[in-house]
Amino acid sequence: MKVWIPHEAGLKLLGELPPEVTVEVAGHPDKLPSDTAGVRFWVPPFLSGSDATALLHELPDLEVVQLLSAGADAWVGRMPDGVTLCDARGVHDPSTAEWVVTAILAQLRAFPVFARAQARREWAFDEVAPTDELTGKRVLIVGAGSIGTAVRDRLAPFDVDFTLVARTARPEQGVYGVEELPRLLPDADVVVVLVPLTEQTRGLVDAAFLAAMRDGALLVNAARGPVARTEALVAELGTGRISAALDVTDPEPLPADHPLWEMPNVLLTPHVAGSVRGLLPRAYRLVGDQVRRFAAGQPLINTVVDGY
């Protein structure tokens, strides 16, 4: 059985595999390691877009696509018949949760303002102090999956109040359904968006969503850019009524002349929440486990159903 992975380092990170498994590094579609016949398990490059899906139809024996990303939006609906799509649910929980906590603290404690003042060699105490704080805030997490749970756990020591929202309400767990957002948004000081990109979540953060947020609230988007309508973001953030921390944008990369770059109430990072040094060890532990499951004829985990 032939397995293609995108990283040379992955060869040592997969763990022990059955003797019938041959692993080859296929890091670029123009430099394939061998004939496409016989590849039954393929791991595409991390954050590869829809262009990478073209290779799907050149792998005649393919049975499993194992993503290194938690999001599967570029691949959903493109799988050939008989091919199982799996995501990397769980792999990015620590790193994305860290980014969310960092972004919230940075915005509330005005670190971007201080960084700009440092570049000007200005002591900005009188300009900024006293800053806001995280303690006592009401945090609404939109997306109550594994990353949302990881964010909640890491924010808990800051004495914040949580409300979690998911596609479907889970009353026994205190999780509200997405239809409750219009009622919940006005009470939140911080709104964290962590939903996958599906046809149901595309444009979820629209003008009505933003207008429902309370004055002075912070929006944090660590999901996908198209989950938010960019025009609505620009319009609402341009008023200065709310602020935002964005790891994702639409389009992405954000053009140099885009107005979001210059807004003082916006913190932008270039889709780096999951790009940490611990990514490959965590990711290839999952890949190795999946390959062993597949070779043994056992059920795979993290299979993608209905875009999730």
Coordinates of C-alpha atoms in Angstrom, one line a residue:
M1 CA 0.0 0.0 0.0
K2 CA 1.4 3.4 -1.0
V3 CA 1.0 6.5 1.1
W4 CA 2.0 10.0 0.0
I5 CA 2.8 12.7 2.6
P6 CA 4.0 16.3 2.0
H7 CA 6.9 16.6 4.5
E8 CA 10.3 14.8 4.6
A9 CA 10.1 15.2 8.4
G10 CA 6.9 13.1 8.4
L11 CA 8.9 10.0 7.6
K12 CA 10.3 9.9 11.2
L13 CA 7.1 11.2 12.8
L14 CA 4.6 8.6 11.6
G15 CA 5.7 5.9 14.1
E16 CA 5.9 2.2 13.2
L17 CA 3.9 1.2 10.2
P18 CA 2.9 -2.3 8.9
P19 CA 5.5 -3.7 6.5
E20 CA 3.2 -3.6 3.5
V21 CA 3.0 0.2 3.8
T22 CA 5.4 2.3 1.6
V23 CA 5.6 6.0 2.4
E24 CA 6.8 8.5 -0.2
V25 CA 7.2 12.3 0.1
A26 CA 5.0 14.2 -2.4
G27 CA 5.4 17.8 -1.4
H28 CA 4.6 19.4 -4.7
P29 CA 2.3 18.3 -7.6
D30 CA 5.0 19.0 -10.1
K31 CA 7.5 16.7 -8.4
L32 CA 5.7 13.5 -7.7
P33 CA 7.9 10.7 -6.2
S34 CA 6.6 7.8 -8.3
D35 CA 3.7 6.7 -10.5
T36 CA 0.3 7.7 -9.2
A37 CA -0.9 4.1 -9.5
G38 CA -1.1 2.4 -6.1
V39 CA -1.5 5.5 -4.0
R40 CA -4.3 4.6 -1.6
F41 CA -3.7 7.1 1.1
W42 CA -2.8 10.8 0.4
V43 CA -1.9 13.6 2.8
P44 CA -2.0 16.9 0.9
P45 CA 0.2 19.9 1.9
F46 CA -1.0 21.9 4.9
L47 CA -3.4 24.7 3.9
S48 CA -3.5 23.7 0.3
G49 CA -6.3 25.3 -1.6
S50 CA -8.7 24.1 -4.2
D51 CA -6.0 24.0 -6.8
A52 CA -4.4 21.0 -5.0
T53 CA -7.6 19.0 -5.4
A54 CA -6.8 18.6 -9.1
L55 CA -4.5 15.7 -8.2
L56 CA -7.4 13.8 -6.8
H57 CA -8.4 12.7 -10.3
E58 CA -4.8 11.5 -11.1
L59 CA -4.8 9.0 -8.3
P60 CA -6.8 6.0 -9.7
D61 CA -6.4 3.8 -6.5
L62 CA -7.0 6.5 -3.9
E63 CA -9.2 5.6 -1.0
V64 CA -8.4 8.1 1.8
V65 CA -7.5 11.8 1.9
Q66 CA -6.1 12.9 5.3
L67 CA -5.9 16.6 5.7
L68 CA -3.5 18.4 8.0
S69 CA -5.9 21.2 8.5
A70 CA -9.0 21.3 10.8
G71 CA -11.0 23.0 8.0
A72 CA -12.0 20.9 5.0
D73 CA -13.9 23.5 3.0
A74 CA -11.5 23.4 0.0
W75 CA -12.1 19.6 -0.4
V76 CA -15.8 19.1 0.5
G77 CA -17.8 18.2 -2.6
R78 CA -14.7 17.4 -4.6
M79 CA -14.0 13.8 -3.5
P80 CA -14.2 11.1 -6.2
D81 CA -16.6 8.3 -5.5
G82 CA -15.3 5.9 -2.9
V83 CA -12.8 8.3 -1.4
T84 CA -13.0 9.1 2.3
L85 CA -12.1 12.6 3.5
C86 CA -10.6 13.1 7.0
D87 CA -9.6 16.3 8.7
A88 CA -7.1 17.0 11.4
R89 CA -9.6 17.7 14.2
G90 CA -7.7 18.0 17.5
V91 CA -4.3 18.7 16.0
H92 CA -4.7 22.5 16.0
D93 CA -6.6 22.9 19.2
P94 CA -3.6 24.0 21.3
S95 CA -2.1 26.4 18.7
T96 CA -5.4 28.0 17.6
A97 CA -6.6 28.4 21.2
E98 CA -3.2 30.1 22.1
W99 CA -3.7 32.5 19.2
V100 CA -7.2 33.4 20.3
V101 CA -6.1 34.0 23.9
T102 CA -3.1 36.1 22.7
A103 CA -5.3 38.1 20.3
I104 CA -7.9 38.9 22.9
L105 CA -5.3 40.0 25.5
A106 CA -3.3 42.0 22.9
Q107 CA -6.4 43.9 21.9
L108 CA -7.8 44.5 25.3
R109 CA -4.5 45.5 26.8
A110 CA -3.7 47.7 23.7
F111 CA -0.5 46.0 22.7
P112 CA -0.8 47.0 19.0
V113 CA -0.9 50.7 20.2
F114 CA 2.2 50.1 22.3
A115 CA 4.0 48.4 19.4
R116 CA 3.3 51.4 17.2
A117 CA 4.5 53.8 19.9
Q118 CA 7.6 51.7 20.4
A119 CA 8.4 52.0 16.7
R120 CA 8.1 55.8 17.1
R121 CA 10.1 55.7 20.4
E122 CA 7.2 57.3 22.2
W123 CA 6.2 56.5 25.9
A124 CA 2.5 56.0 25.4
F125 CA 1.3 55.9 29.0
D126 CA -0.9 59.0 28.8
E127 CA -2.2 58.0 25.4
V128 CA -3.5 54.5 26.4
A129 CA -3.6 54.0 30.2
P130 CA -5.7 52.7 31.7
T131 CA -6.3 49.9 29.3
D132 CA -9.2 47.4 29.2
E133 CA -8.8 44.0 30.8
L134 CA -10.0 40.4 30.2
T135 CA -11.0 39.7 33.8
G136 CA -14.8 39.7 34.2
K137 CA -15.5 39.8 30.5
R138 CA -18.4 37.9 28.9
V139 CA -17.1 35.7 26.1
L140 CA -19.3 34.3 23.4
I141 CA -17.7 31.4 21.5
V142 CA -19.4 30.7 18.2
G143 CA -18.3 27.1 17.3
A144 CA -18.4 24.7 20.2
G145 CA -16.1 22.0 18.7
S146 CA -12.7 20.9 20.0
I147 CA -11.0 24.2 19.3
G148 CA -13.9 26.2 21.0
T149 CA -13.6 23.9 24.0
A150 CA -9.8 24.5 24.1
V151 CA -10.3 28.2 24.0
R152 CA -12.8 28.0 26.9
D153 CA -10.4 26.0 29.0
R154 CA -7.5 28.4 28.4
L155 CA -9.6 31.5 29.2
A156 CA -11.2 30.0 32.3
P157 CA -8.4 31.2 34.7
F158 CA -9.1 34.8 33.7
D159 CA -12.5 34.7 35.5
V160 CA -14.6 35.3 32.4
D161 CA -18.2 34.2 31.8
F162 CA -18.7 31.9 28.8
T163 CA -21.5 31.3 26.4
L164 CA -21.0 28.6 23.7
V165 CA -22.9 28.3 20.4
A166 CA -23.0 25.4 18.0
R167 CA -24.8 24.4 14.8
T168 CA -27.3 22.5 17.0
A169 CA -28.1 23.3 20.6
R170 CA -26.9 20.9 23.3
P171 CA -28.9 21.9 26.4
E172 CA -27.3 19.2 28.6
Q173 CA -23.9 20.8 27.9
G174 CA -25.1 24.4 28.1
V175 CA -24.5 25.0 24.4
Y176 CA -27.0 27.2 22.5
G177 CA -28.0 26.8 18.9
V178 CA -26.8 29.3 16.2
E179 CA -30.4 30.6 15.9
E180 CA -29.9 32.2 19.3
L181 CA -27.1 34.5 18.2
P182 CA -29.3 37.6 17.7
R183 CA -30.3 37.3 21.4
L184 CA -26.8 36.4 22.7
L185 CA -24.6 38.9 20.7
P186 CA -25.7 42.1 22.5
D187 CA -24.5 40.6 25.9
A188 CA -21.0 39.6 24.8
D189 CA -17.9 41.7 25.4
V190 CA -15.8 39.3 23.2
V191 CA -17.1 37.2 20.3
V192 CA -14.9 34.4 19.1
V193 CA -15.7 32.8 15.8
L194 CA -14.4 29.3 15.3
V195 CA -16.9 27.6 12.9
P196 CA -15.9 25.6 9.8
L197 CA -16.6 27.2 6.5
T198 CA -19.7 25.6 5.0
E199 CA -22.6 26.9 2.9
Q200 CA -24.5 27.5 6.2
T201 CA -21.7 29.5 7.8
R202 CA -20.5 31.5 4.8
G203 CA -21.3 35.1 5.5
L204 CA -22.5 34.3 9.1
V205 CA -20.8 37.4 10.4
D206 CA -22.8 39.9 8.3
A207 CA -24.0 43.4 8.9
A208 CA -26.8 42.3 11.2
F209 CA -24.4 40.1 13.2
L210 CA -22.0 43.0 13.7
A211 CA -24.8 45.5 14.4
A212 CA -26.0 43.2 17.2
M213 CA -22.7 43.4 19.0
R214 CA -22.5 45.8 21.9
D215 CA -20.5 49.0 21.8
G216 CA -16.9 48.4 22.6
A217 CA -17.1 44.6 21.9
L218 CA -14.2 42.7 20.3
L219 CA -14.7 40.3 17.4
V220 CA -12.1 37.5 17.0
N221 CA -12.1 35.5 13.8
A222 CA -9.9 32.4 13.8
A223 CA -12.2 30.4 11.5
R224 CA -12.1 31.2 7.7
G225 CA -12.2 34.5 6.0
P226 CA -15.5 34.0 4.1
V227 CA -17.3 33.3 7.4
A228 CA -17.4 37.1 7.7
R229 CA -18.6 39.5 5.0
T230 CA -15.7 41.8 4.4
E231 CA -17.7 44.7 3.3
A232 CA -19.8 44.5 6.5
L233 CA -16.6 44.3 8.5
V234 CA -15.0 47.3 6.9
A235 CA -18.2 49.3 7.4
E236 CA -18.8 48.5 11.0
L237 CA -15.1 48.6 12.1
G238 CA -14.8 51.9 10.3
T239 CA -17.2 53.5 12.7
G240 CA -14.8 52.6 15.6
R241 CA -17.8 51.2 17.6
I242 CA -16.2 47.7 17.9
S243 CA -12.8 46.3 17.4
A244 CA -11.5 43.0 15.8
A245 CA -8.6 40.6 15.8
L246 CA -8.5 38.7 12.5
D247 CA -6.2 35.7 11.6
V248 CA -8.2 35.1 8.4
T249 CA -9.6 37.5 5.7
D250 CA -11.5 37.4 2.5
P251 CA -9.7 37.7 0.2
E252 CA -6.5 36.1 1.5
P253 CA -3.8 37.2 1.4
L254 CA -5.3 40.7 2.0
P255 CA -4.3 43.2 -0.7
A256 CA -1.9 45.8 0.3
D257 CA -4.4 48.6 -0.4
H258 CA -7.2 47.1 1.6
P259 CA -8.7 49.4 4.3
L260 CA -8.5 46.8 7.0
W261 CA -4.7 47.3 7.2
E262 CA -4.9 50.9 8.4
M263 CA -7.7 50.6 10.9
P264 CA -6.3 51.3 14.4
N265 CA -9.0 49.0 16.0
V266 CA -8.0 46.0 13.9
L267 CA -5.2 43.4 14.7
L268 CA -4.3 41.4 11.6
T269 CA -2.2 38.2 11.5
P270 CA -1.6 36.2 8.2
H271 CA -3.5 33.0 8.9
V272 CA -0.8 31.7 11.4
A273 CA -2.9 30.4 14.3
G274 CA -2.1 26.8 13.4
S275 CA 1.4 27.4 12.0
V276 CA 3.6 26.5 15.0
R277 CA 6.6 24.3 15.6
G278 CA 4.5 21.6 17.2
L279 CA 2.3 21.2 14.2
L280 CA 4.1 18.4 12.4
P281 CA 4.7 16.1 15.4
R282 CA 1.0 16.4 16.3
A283 CA -0.2 16.1 12.7
Y284 CA 1.9 13.1 11.9
R285 CA 0.9 11.3 15.0
L286 CA -2.7 11.5 13.7
V287 CA -1.6 10.5 10.2
G288 CA 0.4 7.5 11.5
D289 CA -2.6 6.4 13.5
Q290 CA -4.9 6.8 10.5
V291 CA -2.6 4.8 8.3
R292 CA -2.4 2.0 10.8
R293 CA -6.2 2.0 11.1
F294 CA -6.6 1.9 7.4
A295 CA -4.1 -0.9 6.9
A296 CA -5.8 -3.0 9.5
G297 CA -9.3 -2.4 8.1
Q298 CA -10.4 -0.4 11.1
P299 CA -12.7 2.6 11.0
L300 CA -11.0 5.9 10.5
I301 CA -11.5 8.9 12.8
N302 CA -12.2 12.5 11.9
T303 CA -14.2 11.6 8.8
V304 CA -15.8 14.7 7.2
V305 CA -19.6 14.6 7.0
D306 CA -21.7 17.5 5.8
G307 CA -18.7 19.8 5.7
Y308 CA -17.7 19.1 9.4

